[in-house]
Every structure is written in C-alpha cells, then in structure tokens.
Tab-separated table of C-alpha atoms in Angstrom:
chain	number	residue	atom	x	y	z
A	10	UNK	CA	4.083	-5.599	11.587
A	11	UNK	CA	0.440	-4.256	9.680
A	12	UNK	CA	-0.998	-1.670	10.868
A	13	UNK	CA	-4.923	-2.585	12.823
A	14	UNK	CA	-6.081	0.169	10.475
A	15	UNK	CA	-4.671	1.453	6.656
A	16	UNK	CA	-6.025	3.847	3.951
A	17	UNK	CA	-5.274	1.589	0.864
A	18	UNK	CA	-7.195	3.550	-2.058
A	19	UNK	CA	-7.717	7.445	-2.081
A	20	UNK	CA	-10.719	8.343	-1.063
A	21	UNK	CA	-12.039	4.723	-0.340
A	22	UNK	CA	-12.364	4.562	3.518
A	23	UNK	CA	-9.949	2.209	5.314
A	24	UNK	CA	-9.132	-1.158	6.017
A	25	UNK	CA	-8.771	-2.829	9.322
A	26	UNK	CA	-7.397	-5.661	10.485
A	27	UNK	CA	-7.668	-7.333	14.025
A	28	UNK	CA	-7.096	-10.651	14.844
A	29	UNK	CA	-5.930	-11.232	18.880
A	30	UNK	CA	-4.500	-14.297	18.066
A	31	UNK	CA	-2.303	-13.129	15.908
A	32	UNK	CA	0.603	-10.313	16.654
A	33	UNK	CA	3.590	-9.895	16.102
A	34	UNK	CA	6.297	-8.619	18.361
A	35	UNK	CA	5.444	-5.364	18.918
A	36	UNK	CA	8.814	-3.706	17.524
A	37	UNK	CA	7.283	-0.492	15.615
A	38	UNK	CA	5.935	1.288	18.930
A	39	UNK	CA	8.476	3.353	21.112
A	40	UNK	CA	8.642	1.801	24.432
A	41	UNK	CA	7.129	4.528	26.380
A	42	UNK	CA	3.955	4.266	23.978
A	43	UNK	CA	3.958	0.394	24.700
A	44	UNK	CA	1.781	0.317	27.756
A	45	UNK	CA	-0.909	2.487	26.301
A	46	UNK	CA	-0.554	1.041	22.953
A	47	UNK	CA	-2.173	-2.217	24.513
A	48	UNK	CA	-4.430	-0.528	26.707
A	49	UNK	CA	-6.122	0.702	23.547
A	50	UNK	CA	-5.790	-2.876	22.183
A	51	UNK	CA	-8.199	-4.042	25.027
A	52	UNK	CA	-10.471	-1.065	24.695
A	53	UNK	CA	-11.041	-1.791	20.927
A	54	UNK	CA	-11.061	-5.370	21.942
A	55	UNK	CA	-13.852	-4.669	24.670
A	56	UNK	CA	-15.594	-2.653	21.605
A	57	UNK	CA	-15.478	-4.880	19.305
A	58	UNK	CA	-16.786	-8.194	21.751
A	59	UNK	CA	-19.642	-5.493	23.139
A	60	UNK	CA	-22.790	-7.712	22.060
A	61	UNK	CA	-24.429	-4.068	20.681
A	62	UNK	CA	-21.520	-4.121	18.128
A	63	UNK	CA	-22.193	-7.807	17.175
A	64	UNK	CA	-24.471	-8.966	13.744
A	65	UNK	CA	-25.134	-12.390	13.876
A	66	UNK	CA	-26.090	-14.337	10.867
A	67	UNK	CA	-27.123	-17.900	10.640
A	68	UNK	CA	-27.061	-19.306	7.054
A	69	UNK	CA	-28.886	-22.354	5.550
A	70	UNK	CA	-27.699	-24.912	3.581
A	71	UNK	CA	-26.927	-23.735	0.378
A	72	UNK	CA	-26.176	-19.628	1.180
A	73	UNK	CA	-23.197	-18.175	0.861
A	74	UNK	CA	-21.631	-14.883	2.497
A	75	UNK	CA	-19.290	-12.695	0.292
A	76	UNK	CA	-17.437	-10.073	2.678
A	77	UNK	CA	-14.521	-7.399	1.840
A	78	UNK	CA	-12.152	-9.339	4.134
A	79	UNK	CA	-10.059	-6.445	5.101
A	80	UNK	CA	-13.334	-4.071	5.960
A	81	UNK	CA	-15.765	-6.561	7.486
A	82	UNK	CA	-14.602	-8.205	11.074
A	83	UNK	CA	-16.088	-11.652	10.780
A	84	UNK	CA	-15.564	-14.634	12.497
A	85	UNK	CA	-18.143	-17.524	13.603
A	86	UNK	CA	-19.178	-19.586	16.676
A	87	UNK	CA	-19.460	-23.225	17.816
A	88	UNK	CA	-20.823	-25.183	15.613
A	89	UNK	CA	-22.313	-29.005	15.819
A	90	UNK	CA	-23.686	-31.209	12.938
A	91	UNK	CA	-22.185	-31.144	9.727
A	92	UNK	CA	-21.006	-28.814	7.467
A	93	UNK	CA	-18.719	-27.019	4.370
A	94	UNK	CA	-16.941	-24.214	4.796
A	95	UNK	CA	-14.882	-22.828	2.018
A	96	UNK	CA	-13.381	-19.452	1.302
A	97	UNK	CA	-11.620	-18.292	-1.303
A	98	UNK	CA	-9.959	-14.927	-2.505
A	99	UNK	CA	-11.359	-12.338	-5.311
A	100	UNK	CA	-8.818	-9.448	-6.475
A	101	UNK	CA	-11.020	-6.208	-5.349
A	102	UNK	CA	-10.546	-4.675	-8.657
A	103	UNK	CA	-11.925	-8.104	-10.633
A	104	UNK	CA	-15.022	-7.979	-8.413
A	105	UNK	CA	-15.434	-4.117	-9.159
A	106	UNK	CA	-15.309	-4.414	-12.556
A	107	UNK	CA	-17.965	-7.303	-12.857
A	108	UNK	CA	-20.218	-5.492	-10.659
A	109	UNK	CA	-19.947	-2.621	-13.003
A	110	UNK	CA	-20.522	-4.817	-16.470
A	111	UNK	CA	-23.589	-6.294	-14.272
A	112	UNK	CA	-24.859	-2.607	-13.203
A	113	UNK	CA	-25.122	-3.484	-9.469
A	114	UNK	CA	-22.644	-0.546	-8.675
C-alpha cells in the first residue's frame, strides 16, 4: 500500500495522495491502530470535501490546466455538452529543467 502522504525529494515538501475510491487492503496498520486509522481517513475526508478548502475552476474551450499530480488534489464535476479531456504525464525533472532554460523558475 502508498502512503496518503511521502517526502520524495529532500527538502521539497511532500506528496499526497488520496483517492477514496481507491484502497487497498489495509495490511500495513497494526490492528489496534485500525479503527482510528479510518477515523482520521474521514476527518481528512470531511477536510478535504469542506467547501472553504475547495478552488473551483471553470475552463474555456481551448485552456489547459498543468498540475503536479502528486501535490495538487484535483478532480472535476458533472459535466453536460461536449467536450476533450486529455492528460498526459511529464517526468518532474524534464519539466524543471525547461522551466529553468525558459527562466520561469
């Protein structure tokens, strides 16, 4: 099982992942520590739901949202018309680097 939350880099904050949909068997937490393990997984999940902790965004046609996939907690709502979504993958340290040739970081 993945941890919600890692440190990958030194010094680089951490990642977190959360997706209620999808756990696995909960095999890495001592069974004494199981009941309170998911009563802090619907705290955070109360938390993270809380409206106040929400930013919606609603893109036009043609815009595009980049995110750090393992930082950002994204997600999107019903939807009716048509539409495109695709998604695809950048290696962090590719992006990094171009951002640094370009002088944006």
């Amino acid at each position: 099982m993945i941890p919600l939350v890692t440190q990958t880099f030194k010094n680089s904050g951490q990642d977190f992942q959360y997706n209620i949909h999808d756990r696995a068997c909960l095999d890495t937490v001592p069974m004494e520590d199981v009941g309170r393990w998911y009563s802090a997984l619907r705290n955070l999940t109360r938390y993270i739901r809380d409206p106040a902790s929400e930013y919606w965004v609603k893109l036009k046609p043609g815009q595009i949202l980049l995110t750090y996939n393992w930082r950002v907690l994204h997600g999107r709502s019903a939807f009716t018309g048509r539409r495109r979504v695709a998604g695809c993958y950048l290696p962090r340290d590719d992006v990094i680097s171009r951002a640094r040739v370009l002088k944006v970081i």
